[in-house]
Amino acid sequence: MAKKKEIRRIGVLSSGGDTPGMNAAIRAIVMVAEENGIETYGIRGGFRGMINGDIVHLDPSVVRTIAHKGGTILKTSRCPEFVEKEGQERAVQMAQAYDLDGVVTIGGDGTMRGAAALCALNIPTITLPGTIDNDLSYTDYTIGFDTAVSGVINEIIKIRDTMVSHDRIGVVEVMGNRCGDIALHAGLAGSMDYIILPEMEYDIDVMCAELKKKALKGHPTSMIVVAEGAAHGNEMAKYINSRTGLDTKSVVLGYTQRGGSPTARDRILAARLGQHAVRLLTSGVSNRAVGVRGDVVVDMDIMEALEKPKVFNRELYDLACTLVRQ
Ligand code: F6P
């Protein structure tokens, strides 16, 4: 039987769009590794840093108090060079030059593909779900999603205040790529009148007719949250105004959703998943995507995790609609 390779040094990188909680995950990885006598190296700027050998030792003292910080101390990038075989081979050479016995990646689906590529080239790799979008089907929640939703809700409160004062309609565009989860959760928690998502068909003319009817009955303010994957908030606001004559303003929340201190929920999730990633590597396990189902930390084959179709939470959507229709 082949002897399990001892893990002495691991690398960690963040990749793709940053997300609140990446630092909390980095901290957990370094600290849990340290407890097991493993040194951690930070690969700066995602897969690009791996290709370029931008790799630094992460002393526990550097990460001890970073869990509350937004962004990622390791920086991040979207790296098209790493999609090419040449880039991947160069990255593997660098991992070998730095004696990395394993790597933990933190990011979204692109990062997961990168992690799978490293595994195929014999670099043991574990990946953590780091994206505000919550668009990875194998895990109930991704790191950063809770913070993004909380941030959106705070903005909605402010936007509603001024829309009500001016008898206006407010359209709030949120991120999510092709996934409507940020809009759905913020829409429900923020009591939005309409939630426009890529997962659900909608008829803007029906909505316009309803908005006009409501205004005529003395309720001129309605709040609409629109996922970027479904429509552009600015265009929607213009269309509503042209069809109804109602004063309609739009706000694109943009990068405000990706920054800021992570919520307690995201910090705890990041810590638990980071710990699990190190445990997998020390047990000789590779090629796993770590996530959470219910309140249980789970892991599965990276490609299988990527292929799992995302299931839309129709029940939550129906509930959100019920809560504002009466
Ligand atoms: O994946 C996170 C995300 O913020 C998406 O919601 C958004 O569509 C995209 O990244 C924006 O990416 P970039 O920062 O590269 O413009």
PDB file of N, CA, C and O in Angstrom, residues 91-121:
ATOM      1  N   ALA A  91       2.200  27.022 -13.055  1.00  0.00           N
ATOM      2  CA  ALA A  91       1.731  27.114 -11.658  1.00  0.00           C
ATOM      3  C   ALA A  91       2.175  25.882 -10.870  1.00  0.00           C
ATOM      4  O   ALA A  91       2.608  25.995  -9.721  1.00  0.00           O
ATOM      5  N   VAL A  92       2.079  24.727 -11.488  1.00  0.00           N
ATOM      6  CA  VAL A  92       2.487  23.489 -10.820  1.00  0.00           C
ATOM      7  C   VAL A  92       3.989  23.523 -10.519  1.00  0.00           C
ATOM      8  O   VAL A  92       4.428  23.161  -9.418  1.00  0.00           O
ATOM      9  N   GLN A  93       4.773  24.020 -11.480  1.00  0.00           N
ATOM     10  CA  GLN A  93       6.234  24.138 -11.245  1.00  0.00           C
ATOM     11  C   GLN A  93       6.511  25.019 -10.028  1.00  0.00           C
ATOM     12  O   GLN A  93       7.376  24.737  -9.210  1.00  0.00           O
ATOM     13  N   MET A  94       5.739  26.101  -9.935  1.00  0.00           N
ATOM     14  CA  MET A  94       5.937  27.018  -8.797  1.00  0.00           C
ATOM     15  C   MET A  94       5.543  26.345  -7.481  1.00  0.00           C
ATOM     16  O   MET A  94       6.239  26.481  -6.477  1.00  0.00           O
ATOM     17  N   ALA A  95       4.432  25.621  -7.509  1.00  0.00           N
ATOM     18  CA  ALA A  95       3.993  24.909  -6.291  1.00  0.00           C
ATOM     19  C   ALA A  95       5.092  23.934  -5.870  1.00  0.00           C
ATOM     20  O   ALA A  95       5.390  23.798  -4.675  1.00  0.00           O
ATOM     21  N   GLN A  96       5.707  23.288  -6.863  1.00  0.00           N
ATOM     22  CA  GLN A  96       6.786  22.338  -6.535  1.00  0.00           C
ATOM     23  C   GLN A  96       8.021  23.078  -6.026  1.00  0.00           C
ATOM     24  O   GLN A  96       8.658  22.657  -5.062  1.00  0.00           O
ATOM     25  N   ALA A  97       8.324  24.208  -6.661  1.00  0.00           N
ATOM     26  CA  ALA A  97       9.502  24.979  -6.244  1.00  0.00           C
ATOM     27  C   ALA A  97       9.355  25.436  -4.782  1.00  0.00           C
ATOM     28  O   ALA A  97      10.343  25.531  -4.061  1.00  0.00           O
ATOM     29  N   TYR A  98       8.113  25.711  -4.380  1.00  0.00           N
ATOM     30  CA  TYR A  98       7.879  26.143  -2.995  1.00  0.00           C
ATOM     31  C   TYR A  98       7.551  24.963  -2.072  1.00  0.00           C
ATOM     32  O   TYR A  98       7.161  25.159  -0.929  1.00  0.00           O
ATOM     33  N   ASP A  99       7.693  23.755  -2.599  1.00  0.00           N
ATOM     34  CA  ASP A  99       7.449  22.540  -1.792  1.00  0.00           C
ATOM     35  C   ASP A  99       6.048  22.492  -1.200  1.00  0.00           C
ATOM     36  O   ASP A  99       5.872  22.072  -0.043  1.00  0.00           O
ATOM     37  N   LEU A 100       5.073  22.955  -1.940  1.00  0.00           N
ATOM     38  CA  LEU A 100       3.704  22.932  -1.406  1.00  0.00           C
ATOM     39  C   LEU A 100       3.131  21.514  -1.556  1.00  0.00           C
ATOM     40  O   LEU A 100       3.089  20.974  -2.655  1.00  0.00           O
ATOM     41  N   ASP A 101       2.732  20.936  -0.427  1.00  0.00           N
ATOM     42  CA  ASP A 101       2.185  19.573  -0.461  1.00  0.00           C
ATOM     43  C   ASP A 101       0.676  19.591  -0.725  1.00  0.00           C
ATOM     44  O   ASP A 101       0.062  18.531  -0.897  1.00  0.00           O
ATOM     45  N   GLY A 102       0.105  20.751  -0.711  1.00  0.00           N
ATOM     46  CA  GLY A 102      -1.326  20.876  -0.969  1.00  0.00           C
ATOM     47  C   GLY A 102      -1.702  22.343  -1.085  1.00  0.00           C
ATOM     48  O   GLY A 102      -0.923  23.216  -0.689  1.00  0.00           O
ATOM     49  N   VAL A 103      -2.870  22.582  -1.641  1.00  0.00           N
ATOM     50  CA  VAL A 103      -3.327  23.966  -1.841  1.00  0.00           C
ATOM     51  C   VAL A 103      -4.807  24.044  -1.459  1.00  0.00           C
ATOM     52  O   VAL A 103      -5.571  23.108  -1.710  1.00  0.00           O
ATOM     53  N   VAL A 104      -5.178  25.164  -0.842  1.00  0.00           N
ATOM     54  CA  VAL A 104      -6.605  25.447  -0.612  1.00  0.00           C
ATOM     55  C   VAL A 104      -6.953  26.680  -1.439  1.00  0.00           C
ATOM     56  O   VAL A 104      -6.258  27.701  -1.345  1.00  0.00           O
ATOM     57  N   THR A 105      -7.987  26.580  -2.246  1.00  0.00           N
ATOM     58  CA  THR A 105      -8.436  27.725  -3.030  1.00  0.00           C
ATOM     59  C   THR A 105      -9.774  28.212  -2.458  1.00  0.00           C
ATOM     60  O   THR A 105     -10.567  27.410  -1.962  1.00  0.00           O
ATOM     61  N   ILE A 106      -9.988  29.517  -2.558  1.00  0.00           N
ATOM     62  CA  ILE A 106     -11.258  30.098  -2.084  1.00  0.00           C
ATOM     63  C   ILE A 106     -11.821  30.939  -3.226  1.00  0.00           C
ATOM     64  O   ILE A 106     -11.150  31.879  -3.690  1.00  0.00           O
ATOM     65  N   GLY A 107     -13.005  30.599  -3.697  1.00  0.00           N
ATOM     66  CA  GLY A 107     -13.588  31.367  -4.801  1.00  0.00           C
ATOM     67  C   GLY A 107     -14.855  30.708  -5.331  1.00  0.00           C
ATOM     68  O   GLY A 107     -15.415  29.806  -4.699  1.00  0.00           O
ATOM     69  N   GLY A 108     -15.279  31.135  -6.501  1.00  0.00           N
ATOM     70  CA  GLY A 108     -16.518  30.634  -7.095  1.00  0.00           C
ATOM     71  C   GLY A 108     -16.278  29.492  -8.076  1.00  0.00           C
ATOM     72  O   GLY A 108     -15.289  28.752  -7.954  1.00  0.00           O
ATOM     73  N   ASP A 109     -17.150  29.382  -9.074  1.00  0.00           N
ATOM     74  CA  ASP A 109     -17.055  28.218  -9.966  1.00  0.00           C
ATOM     75  C   ASP A 109     -15.771  28.201 -10.800  1.00  0.00           C
ATOM     76  O   ASP A 109     -15.186  27.144 -11.036  1.00  0.00           O
ATOM     77  N   GLY A 110     -15.293  29.379 -11.209  1.00  0.00           N
ATOM     78  CA  GLY A 110     -14.035  29.441 -11.969  1.00  0.00           C
ATOM     79  C   GLY A 110     -12.875  28.924 -11.125  1.00  0.00           C
ATOM     80  O   GLY A 110     -11.999  28.182 -11.599  1.00  0.00           O
ATOM     81  N   THR A 111     -12.897  29.294  -9.863  1.00  0.00           N
ATOM     82  CA  THR A 111     -11.865  28.846  -8.917  1.00  0.00           C
ATOM     83  C   THR A 111     -11.942  27.331  -8.740  1.00  0.00           C
ATOM     84  O   THR A 111     -10.914  26.649  -8.651  1.00  0.00           O
ATOM     85  N   MET A 112     -13.159  26.823  -8.700  1.00  0.00           N
ATOM     86  CA  MET A 112     -13.329  25.372  -8.545  1.00  0.00           C
ATOM     87  C   MET A 112     -12.731  24.638  -9.737  1.00  0.00           C
ATOM     88  O   MET A 112     -12.067  23.610  -9.591  1.00  0.00           O
ATOM     89  N   ARG A 113     -12.947  25.194 -10.931  1.00  0.00           N
ATOM     90  CA  ARG A 113     -12.360  24.571 -12.132  1.00  0.00           C
ATOM     91  C   ARG A 113     -10.840  24.599 -12.045  1.00  0.00           C
ATOM     92  O   ARG A 113     -10.154  23.639 -12.391  1.00  0.00           O
ATOM     93  N   GLY A 114     -10.304  25.728 -11.569  1.00  0.00           N
ATOM     94  CA  GLY A 114      -8.856  25.846 -11.395  1.00  0.00           C
ATOM     95  C   GLY A 114      -8.340  24.819 -10.397  1.00  0.00           C
ATOM     96  O   GLY A 114      -7.298  24.185 -10.611  1.00  0.00           O
ATOM     97  N   ALA A 115      -9.090  24.623  -9.323  1.00  0.00           N
ATOM     98  CA  ALA A 115      -8.684  23.652  -8.294  1.00  0.00           C
ATOM     99  C   ALA A 115      -8.681  22.241  -8.881  1.00  0.00           C
ATOM    100  O   ALA A 115      -7.758  21.449  -8.631  1.00  0.00           O
ATOM    101  N   ALA A 116      -9.692  21.945  -9.688  1.00  0.00           N
ATOM    102  CA  ALA A 116      -9.758  20.614 -10.314  1.00  0.00           C
ATOM    103  C   ALA A 116      -8.564  20.418 -11.252  1.00  0.00           C
ATOM    104  O   ALA A 116      -7.995  19.317 -11.335  1.00  0.00           O
ATOM    105  N   ALA A 117      -8.170  21.493 -11.951  1.00  0.00           N
ATOM    106  CA  ALA A 117      -7.019  21.407 -12.876  1.00  0.00           C
ATOM    107  C   ALA A 117      -5.744  21.104 -12.086  1.00  0.00           C
ATOM    108  O   ALA A 117      -4.918  20.285 -12.521  1.00  0.00           O
ATOM    109  N   LEU A 118      -5.596  21.725 -10.930  1.00  0.00           N
ATOM    110  CA  LEU A 118      -4.402  21.461 -10.106  1.00  0.00           C
ATOM    111  C   LEU A 118      -4.378  20.002  -9.652  1.00  0.00           C
ATOM    112  O   LEU A 118      -3.333  19.346  -9.673  1.00  0.00           O
ATOM    113  N   CYS A 119      -5.546  19.504  -9.253  1.00  0.00           N
ATOM    114  CA  CYS A 119      -5.626  18.102  -8.811  1.00  0.00           C
ATOM    115  C   CYS A 119      -5.216  17.170  -9.947  1.00  0.00           C
ATOM    116  O   CYS A 119      -4.480  16.204  -9.726  1.00  0.00           O
ATOM    117  N   ALA A 120      -5.704  17.484 -11.159  1.00  0.00           N
ATOM    118  CA  ALA A 120      -5.368  16.639 -12.325  1.00  0.00           C
ATOM    119  C   ALA A 120      -3.867  16.634 -12.579  1.00  0.00           C
ATOM    120  O   ALA A 120      -3.329  15.692 -13.172  1.00  0.00           O
ATOM    121  N   LEU A 121      -3.183  17.691 -12.126  1.00  0.00           N
ATOM    122  CA  LEU A 121      -1.726  17.760 -12.313  1.00  0.00           C
ATOM    123  C   LEU A 121      -0.987  17.372 -11.016  1.00  0.00           C
ATOM    124  O   LEU A 121       0.154  17.758 -10.782  1.00  0.00           O
TER     125      LEU A 121
END
